[in-house]
Amino acid sequence: MMEMDSLPNGNSTIPTTIIPTTTPSTALSSKLTQLTESLKLEHQFLRVPFEHYKKTIRTNHRAVEKEVSSVISVVNDAADSDISNDDAVQHLTSLVSRLQGLKRKLEEGSRTENLQAQRCRARIDHLESADAENLSEWNNMRMKRILVDYMLRMSYYDTGLKLAESSDMLDLVDIDVFLESKRVIDALQKREVAPALAWCADNKSRLKKSKSKFEFQLRLQEYVELVRAEDHLRAITYARKYLAPWAATHMKEMQRVFAIVAFKSNPECAVYKVFFEPKQWDYLVEQFKQEFCRLYGMTLEPLLNIFLQAGLSALKTPYCYEDDCTKEDPLSQESFRKLALPLPYSKQHHSKLVCYITKELMDTENPPQVLPNGYVYSTKVQFLHVV
């Protein structure tokens, strides 16, 4: 291992001193520490299937309660009324048919619950299988999981599915969860709000608990579309039925949007013109994605972006944005610069650059060399770490 005093960013020559290489026990300890830190980042990995499992249980429970209540109500009505034997038999036959349908739904729901419980178990087993011996293999699988997560968030569903199938990790990714969101996103992109409103109804209690505005925004957009079609009477009726209940919490937005009835569907005033812009539908798509991620305990940003930003945060310096920035610097590329834009500059004024050189690297044809002037020269560096 060689320790090097830092020079101003961009200087290609770095003075060094020789320090003994790390022992095997130190390397093992380092691997275990790395593994421990890695497992701390797997909150979403366990949270998403668990939330999906709970949602399925709640949905099945509501369906059973609704059907049983309906059956009991019909039985009570039949018992209180004076009906003939033939009518009673017909009622009972209808009830038996409904109960058989309920049984089929329960069996299907039970299978779904078992599959989701199996997925939770598979993920726990996967985390427990990680150790210092198979760390490289485990990290490789983790990278594939992160890539699938990115593909699903970016709507590359088929590609994500193929990678998951080829890597035999369908239980370790959330394809079915994202396919649920795909139906709503596709509908919103077609300017249809019905699937999104149905999703809001299914998750009403949790959205209310998080003080979500998504359902209100959907209702607002549907109202705007009626005004755009110049169906003012239906727009007013719709507003009284669906927007009025939100008055207590969204009065300012409602006052502005109600005023658009007085304008044509293409007002010149910027305050009202914004309601008719096509980008409002794009905003609804993005808002749905955020609400969906919150509901399942996902990060709002793709995991790939978060991991890349963690690395870029150690590399970002003012020099990276200068014209003579070296091409070997990742931040010389526009895509990485954009990703690092919200990150603070790395503070390395009093830091030391440590270059860890393994025995394998020393045994190569071109090992690092210490020149007579005290500088290090190497065509290949294993790992750099700023302390």
CSV table of C-alpha atoms in Angstrom, one decimal:
chain,number,residue,atom,x,y,z
A,1,MET,CA,0.0,0.0,0.0
A,2,MET,CA,1.3,3.4,-0.9
A,3,GLU,CA,0.3,6.7,0.8
A,4,MET,CA,0.4,9.9,-1.2
A,5,ASP,CA,0.1,13.5,-0.1
A,6,SER,CA,-2.5,15.2,-2.2
A,7,LEU,CA,-1.7,17.9,-4.7
A,8,PRO,CA,-4.1,20.3,-6.4
A,9,ASN,CA,-6.7,18.5,-8.5
A,10,GLY,CA,-5.6,17.7,-12.0
A,11,ASN,CA,-1.8,17.2,-11.2
A,12,SER,CA,-0.6,13.9,-12.7
A,13,THR,CA,2.4,13.4,-10.5
A,14,ILE,CA,2.0,12.5,-6.8
A,15,PRO,CA,4.8,12.1,-4.2
A,16,THR,CA,4.5,8.7,-2.4
A,17,THR,CA,5.9,6.7,0.5
A,18,ILE,CA,5.9,2.9,0.7
A,19,ILE,CA,3.8,1.2,3.3
A,20,PRO,CA,3.5,-2.6,3.8
A,21,THR,CA,0.6,-4.3,2.0
A,22,THR,CA,-2.4,-5.4,3.9
A,23,THR,CA,-2.5,-8.8,5.5
A,24,PRO,CA,-5.2,-11.5,4.6
A,25,SER,CA,-6.9,-11.0,8.0
A,26,THR,CA,-7.2,-7.2,7.3
A,27,ALA,CA,-8.6,-7.9,3.9
A,28,LEU,CA,-11.2,-10.3,5.4
A,29,SER,CA,-12.2,-7.7,8.0
A,30,SER,CA,-12.5,-5.1,5.3
A,31,LYS,CA,-14.8,-7.4,3.3
A,32,LEU,CA,-17.0,-8.0,6.3
A,33,THR,CA,-17.3,-4.3,7.0
A,34,GLN,CA,-18.2,-3.7,3.3
A,35,LEU,CA,-20.8,-6.4,3.5
A,36,THR,CA,-22.3,-5.0,6.7
A,37,GLU,CA,-22.6,-1.5,5.1
A,38,SER,CA,-24.1,-3.0,2.0
A,39,LEU,CA,-26.8,-4.8,3.9
A,40,LYS,CA,-27.9,-1.5,5.5
A,41,LEU,CA,-28.9,-0.3,2.0
A,42,GLU,CA,-31.4,-3.2,1.4
A,43,HIS,CA,-34.4,-1.6,3.1
A,44,GLN,CA,-36.4,-1.3,-0.2
A,45,PHE,CA,-35.4,-4.9,-1.1
A,46,LEU,CA,-37.5,-6.2,1.9
A,47,ARG,CA,-40.0,-3.4,2.2
A,48,VAL,CA,-41.6,-3.6,-1.2
A,49,PRO,CA,-42.7,-7.3,-1.2
A,50,PHE,CA,-43.9,-6.9,2.4
A,51,GLU,CA,-46.0,-3.9,1.5
A,52,HIS,CA,-47.4,-5.8,-1.6
A,53,TYR,CA,-48.2,-8.7,0.7
A,54,LYS,CA,-50.1,-6.5,3.2
A,55,LYS,CA,-52.0,-4.9,0.3
A,56,THR,CA,-53.1,-8.2,-1.1
A,57,ILE,CA,-54.3,-9.3,2.4
A,58,ARG,CA,-56.3,-6.1,2.8
A,59,THR,CA,-57.8,-6.4,-0.6
A,60,ASN,CA,-58.9,-10.0,0.0
A,61,HIS,CA,-60.3,-9.1,3.4
A,62,ARG,CA,-62.4,-6.3,2.0
A,63,ALA,CA,-63.7,-8.5,-0.8
A,64,VAL,CA,-64.8,-11.2,1.7
A,65,GLU,CA,-66.4,-8.6,4.1
A,66,LYS,CA,-68.3,-7.0,1.2
A,67,GLU,CA,-69.6,-10.3,-0.2
A,68,VAL,CA,-70.5,-11.8,3.2
A,69,SER,CA,-72.3,-8.7,4.3
A,70,SER,CA,-74.3,-8.7,1.0
A,71,VAL,CA,-75.3,-12.4,1.5
A,72,ILE,CA,-76.4,-11.8,5.1
A,73,SER,CA,-78.4,-8.8,4.0
A,74,VAL,CA,-80.2,-10.9,1.3
A,75,VAL,CA,-80.9,-13.7,3.8
A,76,ASN,CA,-82.4,-11.3,6.4
A,77,ASP,CA,-84.6,-9.7,3.8
A,78,ALA,CA,-85.8,-13.1,2.6
A,79,ALA,CA,-86.5,-14.2,6.2
A,80,ASP,CA,-88.5,-11.1,7.0
A,81,SER,CA,-90.6,-11.2,3.8
A,82,ASP,CA,-93.5,-13.6,3.0
A,83,ILE,CA,-92.3,-15.5,-0.1
A,84,SER,CA,-93.3,-18.8,-1.6
A,85,ASN,CA,-91.3,-21.9,-1.4
A,86,ASP,CA,-90.2,-21.6,-5.1
A,87,ASP,CA,-89.0,-18.1,-4.5
A,88,ALA,CA,-87.1,-19.2,-1.4
A,89,VAL,CA,-85.4,-22.0,-3.3
A,90,GLN,CA,-84.5,-19.5,-6.1
A,91,HIS,CA,-83.0,-17.1,-3.5
A,92,LEU,CA,-81.0,-19.9,-1.8
A,93,THR,CA,-79.7,-21.1,-5.2
A,94,SER,CA,-78.6,-17.6,-6.0
A,95,LEU,CA,-76.8,-17.3,-2.6
A,96,VAL,CA,-75.1,-20.7,-3.1
A,97,SER,CA,-73.8,-19.5,-6.4
A,98,ARG,CA,-72.5,-16.3,-4.9
A,99,LEU,CA,-70.8,-18.2,-2.1
A,100,GLN,CA,-69.2,-20.5,-4.6
A,101,GLY,CA,-67.8,-17.5,-6.4
A,102,LEU,CA,-66.5,-16.1,-3.2
A,103,LYS,CA,-64.8,-19.5,-2.5
A,104,ARG,CA,-63.0,-19.3,-5.8
A,105,LYS,CA,-61.9,-15.7,-5.1
A,106,LEU,CA,-60.6,-16.8,-1.7
A,107,GLU,CA,-58.6,-19.7,-3.2
A,108,GLU,CA,-57.1,-17.4,-5.9
A,109,GLY,CA,-56.3,-14.8,-3.2
A,110,SER,CA,-54.7,-17.5,-1.0
A,111,ARG,CA,-52.5,-18.6,-3.9
A,112,THR,CA,-51.4,-15.0,-4.5
A,113,GLU,CA,-50.7,-14.5,-0.8
A,114,ASN,CA,-48.6,-17.7,-0.7
A,115,LEU,CA,-46.6,-16.6,-3.7
A,116,GLN,CA,-45.9,-13.2,-2.1
A,117,ALA,CA,-45.0,-14.8,1.2
A,118,GLN,CA,-42.6,-17.0,-0.7
A,119,ARG,CA,-41.0,-13.9,-2.3
A,120,CYS,CA,-40.4,-12.4,1.1
A,121,ARG,CA,-38.8,-15.6,2.3
A,122,ALA,CA,-36.6,-15.8,-0.8
A,123,ARG,CA,-35.3,-12.3,-0.2
A,124,ILE,CA,-34.5,-12.9,3.4
A,125,ASP,CA,-32.7,-16.1,2.4
A,126,HIS,CA,-30.8,-14.1,-0.3
A,127,LEU,CA,-29.6,-11.6,2.3
A,128,GLU,CA,-28.6,-14.3,4.8
A,129,SER,CA,-26.6,-16.0,2.0
A,130,ALA,CA,-24.2,-13.1,1.8
A,131,ASP,CA,-20.8,-13.7,3.4
A,132,ALA,CA,-17.2,-12.7,2.8
A,133,GLU,CA,-16.6,-15.9,0.7
A,134,ASN,CA,-19.1,-15.2,-2.0
A,135,LEU,CA,-19.1,-11.4,-1.8
A,136,SER,CA,-18.1,-10.9,-5.4
A,137,GLU,CA,-20.9,-13.2,-6.7
A,138,TRP,CA,-23.5,-11.6,-4.3
A,139,ASN,CA,-22.5,-8.1,-5.5
A,140,ASN,CA,-22.8,-9.1,-9.1
A,141,MET,CA,-26.4,-10.3,-8.4
A,142,ARG,CA,-27.0,-7.1,-6.6
A,143,MET,CA,-25.9,-5.0,-9.6
A,144,LYS,CA,-28.3,-6.9,-11.8
A,145,ARG,CA,-31.1,-6.2,-9.3
A,146,ILE,CA,-30.3,-2.5,-9.4
A,147,LEU,CA,-30.3,-2.5,-13.2
A,148,VAL,CA,-33.7,-4.2,-13.3
A,149,ASP,CA,-35.0,-1.6,-10.9
A,150,TYR,CA,-33.8,1.1,-13.2
A,151,MET,CA,-35.3,-0.5,-16.3
A,152,LEU,CA,-38.7,-0.9,-14.6
A,153,ARG,CA,-38.7,2.7,-13.4
A,154,MET,CA,-37.8,3.9,-16.9
A,155,SER,CA,-40.6,1.8,-18.4
A,156,TYR,CA,-38.3,-0.8,-20.1
A,157,TYR,CA,-40.5,-3.6,-18.8
A,158,ASP,CA,-39.6,-6.2,-21.4
A,159,THR,CA,-35.9,-5.7,-21.0
A,160,GLY,CA,-36.1,-5.8,-17.3
A,161,LEU,CA,-38.1,-9.0,-17.4
A,162,LYS,CA,-35.6,-10.7,-19.7
A,163,LEU,CA,-32.7,-9.8,-17.5
A,164,ALA,CA,-34.5,-11.1,-14.4
A,165,GLU,CA,-35.4,-14.3,-16.2
A,166,SER,CA,-31.9,-14.9,-17.6
A,167,SER,CA,-30.4,-14.3,-14.2
A,168,ASP,CA,-32.9,-16.5,-12.4
A,169,MET,CA,-33.9,-13.8,-9.9
A,170,LEU,CA,-37.7,-13.2,-10.5
A,171,ASP,CA,-38.3,-13.5,-6.7
A,172,LEU,CA,-35.6,-10.8,-6.1
A,173,VAL,CA,-37.1,-8.0,-8.3
A,174,ASP,CA,-40.5,-6.3,-8.2
A,175,ILE,CA,-41.8,-6.8,-11.8
A,176,ASP,CA,-45.4,-7.5,-10.8
A,177,VAL,CA,-45.5,-4.3,-8.7
A,178,PHE,CA,-44.2,-2.1,-11.5
A,179,LEU,CA,-46.6,-3.8,-14.0
A,180,GLU,CA,-49.4,-2.6,-11.7
A,181,SER,CA,-48.1,1.0,-12.1
A,182,LYS,CA,-47.7,0.5,-15.8
A,183,ARG,CA,-51.5,0.2,-16.3
A,184,VAL,CA,-52.1,3.5,-14.7
A,185,ILE,CA,-49.2,5.2,-16.4
A,186,ASP,CA,-50.3,4.0,-19.9
A,187,ALA,CA,-53.8,5.3,-19.2
A,188,LEU,CA,-52.6,8.7,-18.1
A,189,GLN,CA,-50.4,9.0,-21.2
A,190,LYS,CA,-53.6,8.4,-23.2
A,191,ARG,CA,-55.3,11.1,-21.1
A,192,GLU,CA,-57.5,8.7,-19.3
A,193,VAL,CA,-58.0,9.1,-15.5
A,194,ALA,CA,-60.3,6.2,-14.7
A,195,PRO,CA,-57.5,3.6,-13.8
A,196,ALA,CA,-55.7,6.2,-11.7
A,197,LEU,CA,-58.9,7.1,-9.8
A,198,ALA,CA,-59.5,3.3,-9.3
A,199,TRP,CA,-56.0,3.0,-7.9
A,200,CYS,CA,-56.7,6.0,-5.5
A,201,ALA,CA,-59.9,4.3,-4.3
A,202,ASP,CA,-58.0,1.0,-3.6
A,203,ASN,CA,-55.4,2.9,-1.5
A,204,LYS,CA,-57.6,5.7,-0.2
A,205,SER,CA,-56.8,5.3,3.5
A,206,ARG,CA,-53.0,5.3,3.0
A,207,LEU,CA,-53.1,8.2,0.6
A,208,LYS,CA,-55.2,10.2,3.1
A,209,LYS,CA,-52.7,9.4,5.8
A,210,SER,CA,-49.9,10.7,3.7
A,211,LYS,CA,-51.9,13.8,2.8
A,212,SER,CA,-51.6,13.1,-0.9
A,213,LYS,CA,-53.0,15.6,-3.4
A,214,PHE,CA,-52.9,13.1,-6.3
A,215,GLU,CA,-56.7,12.3,-6.4
A,216,PHE,CA,-57.5,16.0,-6.2
A,217,GLN,CA,-55.2,16.7,-9.2
A,218,LEU,CA,-56.9,13.9,-11.2
A,219,ARG,CA,-60.3,15.4,-10.5
A,220,LEU,CA,-59.0,18.8,-11.4
A,221,GLN,CA,-57.7,17.6,-14.7
A,222,GLU,CA,-60.9,15.8,-15.5
A,223,TYR,CA,-62.8,19.1,-14.8
A,224,VAL,CA,-60.3,21.0,-17.1
A,225,GLU,CA,-61.0,18.5,-19.9
A,226,LEU,CA,-64.7,19.1,-19.7
A,227,VAL,CA,-64.1,22.9,-19.9
A,228,ARG,CA,-61.7,22.2,-22.9
A,229,ALA,CA,-64.6,20.4,-24.6
A,230,GLU,CA,-66.8,23.5,-23.8
A,231,ASP,CA,-69.2,21.3,-21.9
A,232,HIS,CA,-69.7,23.9,-19.2
A,233,LEU,CA,-72.8,22.5,-17.7
A,234,ARG,CA,-71.2,19.1,-17.1
A,235,ALA,CA,-68.1,20.8,-15.8
A,236,ILE,CA,-70.1,22.7,-13.1
A,237,THR,CA,-72.0,19.6,-12.1
A,238,TYR,CA,-68.7,17.6,-11.9
A,239,ALA,CA,-67.1,20.3,-9.8
A,240,ARG,CA,-69.9,20.4,-7.3
A,241,LYS,CA,-69.8,16.6,-6.9
A,242,TYR,CA,-66.1,15.8,-6.9
A,243,LEU,CA,-64.2,19.0,-6.3
A,244,ALA,CA,-66.4,20.7,-3.6
A,245,PRO,CA,-65.3,18.1,-0.9
A,246,TRP,CA,-61.7,19.3,-1.3
A,247,ALA,CA,-62.6,23.0,-0.6
A,248,ALA,CA,-61.4,22.9,3.0
A,249,THR,CA,-57.8,22.0,2.0
A,250,HIS,CA,-57.4,23.3,-1.6
A,251,MET,CA,-59.5,26.5,-1.8
A,252,LYS,CA,-56.9,28.6,-3.6
A,253,GLU,CA,-56.4,26.1,-6.4
A,254,MET,CA,-60.2,25.6,-6.7
A,255,GLN,CA,-60.8,29.4,-7.0
A,256,ARG,CA,-58.4,29.6,-9.8
A,257,VAL,CA,-59.6,26.6,-11.7
A,258,PHE,CA,-63.3,27.5,-11.4
A,259,ALA,CA,-62.5,30.8,-13.1
A,260,ILE,CA,-61.5,29.1,-16.3
A,261,VAL,CA,-65.2,28.4,-17.1
A,262,ALA,CA,-65.4,32.1,-17.9
A,263,PHE,CA,-62.7,31.7,-20.6
A,264,LYS,CA,-62.6,29.7,-23.8
A,265,SER,CA,-60.5,26.5,-23.9
A,266,ASN,CA,-57.5,28.5,-25.0
A,267,PRO,CA,-57.2,31.6,-22.7
A,268,GLU,CA,-54.4,34.1,-23.2
A,269,CYS,CA,-53.9,34.8,-19.5
A,270,ALA,CA,-50.9,32.9,-18.3
A,271,VAL,CA,-52.5,32.1,-14.9
A,272,TYR,CA,-55.3,30.1,-16.6
A,273,LYS,CA,-53.5,29.0,-19.7
A,274,VAL,CA,-51.3,26.7,-17.8
A,275,PHE,CA,-54.3,24.4,-16.9
A,276,PHE,CA,-54.7,23.6,-20.6
A,277,GLU,CA,-51.1,22.8,-21.4
A,278,PRO,CA,-50.3,19.2,-22.4
A,279,LYS,CA,-47.5,19.0,-19.9
A,280,GLN,CA,-50.2,18.8,-17.2
A,281,TRP,CA,-50.6,15.1,-18.1
A,282,ASP,CA,-46.8,14.6,-17.8
A,283,TYR,CA,-47.0,16.1,-14.4
A,284,LEU,CA,-49.7,13.7,-13.4
A,285,VAL,CA,-47.6,10.8,-14.6
A,286,GLU,CA,-44.6,12.0,-12.5
A,287,GLN,CA,-46.8,12.6,-9.5
A,288,PHE,CA,-48.3,9.1,-9.7
A,289,LYS,CA,-44.8,7.6,-9.8
A,290,GLN,CA,-43.9,9.4,-6.7
A,291,GLU,CA,-47.0,8.4,-4.8
A,292,PHE,CA,-46.6,4.9,-6.0
A,293,CYS,CA,-43.0,4.7,-4.7
A,294,ARG,CA,-44.0,6.2,-1.3
A,295,LEU,CA,-46.8,3.7,-1.0
A,296,TYR,CA,-44.5,0.7,-1.4
A,297,GLY,CA,-41.6,2.2,0.5
A,298,MET,CA,-39.4,2.7,-2.5
A,299,THR,CA,-36.8,5.4,-3.1
A,300,LEU,CA,-38.1,8.2,-5.3
A,301,GLU,CA,-34.9,8.1,-7.4
A,302,PRO,CA,-33.8,4.9,-9.1
A,303,LEU,CA,-31.3,2.9,-7.0
A,304,LEU,CA,-28.8,3.1,-9.9
A,305,ASN,CA,-28.8,6.9,-9.7
A,306,ILE,CA,-28.4,6.8,-5.9
A,307,PHE,CA,-25.4,4.5,-6.0
A,308,LEU,CA,-23.8,6.6,-8.8
A,309,GLN,CA,-24.3,9.8,-7.0
A,310,ALA,CA,-22.7,8.3,-3.9
A,311,GLY,CA,-19.6,7.7,-5.9
A,312,LEU,CA,-19.7,11.0,-7.8
A,313,SER,CA,-20.0,12.9,-4.5
A,314,ALA,CA,-16.4,11.9,-3.7
A,315,LEU,CA,-15.2,13.0,-7.2
A,316,LYS,CA,-17.0,16.3,-7.7
A,317,THR,CA,-14.7,19.3,-7.5
A,318,PRO,CA,-14.7,22.7,-9.3
A,319,TYR,CA,-11.9,21.4,-11.5
A,320,CYS,CA,-14.3,18.8,-13.0
A,321,TYR,CA,-16.2,21.6,-14.7
A,322,GLU,CA,-13.2,23.3,-16.3
A,323,ASP,CA,-12.4,23.0,-20.0
A,324,ASP,CA,-9.1,21.2,-19.5
A,325,CYS,CA,-10.7,18.5,-17.2
A,326,THR,CA,-9.1,15.2,-18.0
A,327,LYS,CA,-11.2,12.7,-20.0
A,328,GLU,CA,-10.5,10.0,-17.5
A,329,ASP,CA,-12.6,11.9,-15.0
A,330,PRO,CA,-16.3,10.6,-15.1
A,331,LEU,CA,-17.5,14.1,-14.5
A,332,SER,CA,-16.0,15.2,-17.8
A,333,GLN,CA,-19.1,13.6,-19.4
A,334,GLU,CA,-22.3,15.6,-19.6
A,335,SER,CA,-24.6,12.7,-18.3
A,336,PHE,CA,-22.5,12.4,-15.1
A,337,ARG,CA,-22.4,16.1,-14.7
A,338,LYS,CA,-26.2,16.3,-14.8
A,339,LEU,CA,-26.4,13.5,-12.3
A,340,ALA,CA,-24.0,15.2,-10.0
A,341,LEU,CA,-25.6,18.7,-10.3
A,342,PRO,CA,-27.5,18.6,-7.0
A,343,LEU,CA,-24.4,17.2,-5.1
A,344,PRO,CA,-22.1,19.4,-3.0
A,345,TYR,CA,-18.4,19.7,-4.0
A,346,SER,CA,-16.1,17.2,-2.3
A,347,LYS,CA,-14.0,18.9,0.3
A,348,GLN,CA,-10.5,17.5,0.0
A,349,HIS,CA,-8.3,20.5,1.1
A,350,HIS,CA,-6.5,18.5,3.8
A,351,SER,CA,-7.0,15.0,2.6
A,352,LYS,CA,-4.6,12.2,1.6
A,353,LEU,CA,-5.0,10.0,-1.4
A,354,VAL,CA,-4.3,6.4,-0.6
A,355,CYS,CA,-3.6,3.9,-3.3
A,356,TYR,CA,-4.2,0.2,-2.3
A,357,ILE,CA,-2.1,-2.1,-4.5
A,358,THR,CA,-2.8,-5.8,-4.1
A,359,LYS,CA,-0.2,-8.6,-4.6
A,360,GLU,CA,-2.0,-9.6,-7.8
A,361,LEU,CA,-1.3,-6.1,-9.2
A,362,MET,CA,2.3,-6.2,-8.2
A,363,ASP,CA,2.7,-9.5,-10.0
A,364,THR,CA,1.6,-8.1,-13.3
A,365,GLU,CA,3.9,-7.4,-16.2
A,366,ASN,CA,3.8,-3.6,-15.5
A,367,PRO,CA,3.7,-3.2,-11.7
A,368,PRO,CA,3.7,0.3,-10.1
A,369,GLN,CA,7.2,1.8,-9.9
A,370,VAL,CA,8.6,4.5,-7.6
A,371,LEU,CA,10.8,6.8,-9.7
A,372,PRO,CA,14.1,8.3,-8.4
A,373,ASN,CA,12.4,11.7,-8.0
A,374,GLY,CA,10.0,10.2,-5.4
A,375,TYR,CA,6.9,10.1,-7.7
A,376,VAL,CA,4.9,7.0,-8.5
A,377,TYR,CA,4.2,5.7,-12.0
A,378,SER,CA,1.6,3.1,-12.8
A,379,THR,CA,-0.5,2.2,-15.8
A,380,LYS,CA,-3.1,0.5,-13.7
A,381,VAL,CA,-4.4,1.3,-10.2
A,382,GLN,CA,-6.7,-1.2,-8.3
A,383,PHE,CA,-8.4,1.2,-5.9
A,384,LEU,CA,-8.3,4.8,-4.8
A,385,HIS,CA,-9.6,6.1,-1.5
A,386,VAL,CA,-9.6,9.6,-0.2
A,387,VAL,CA,-9.3,10.0,3.6
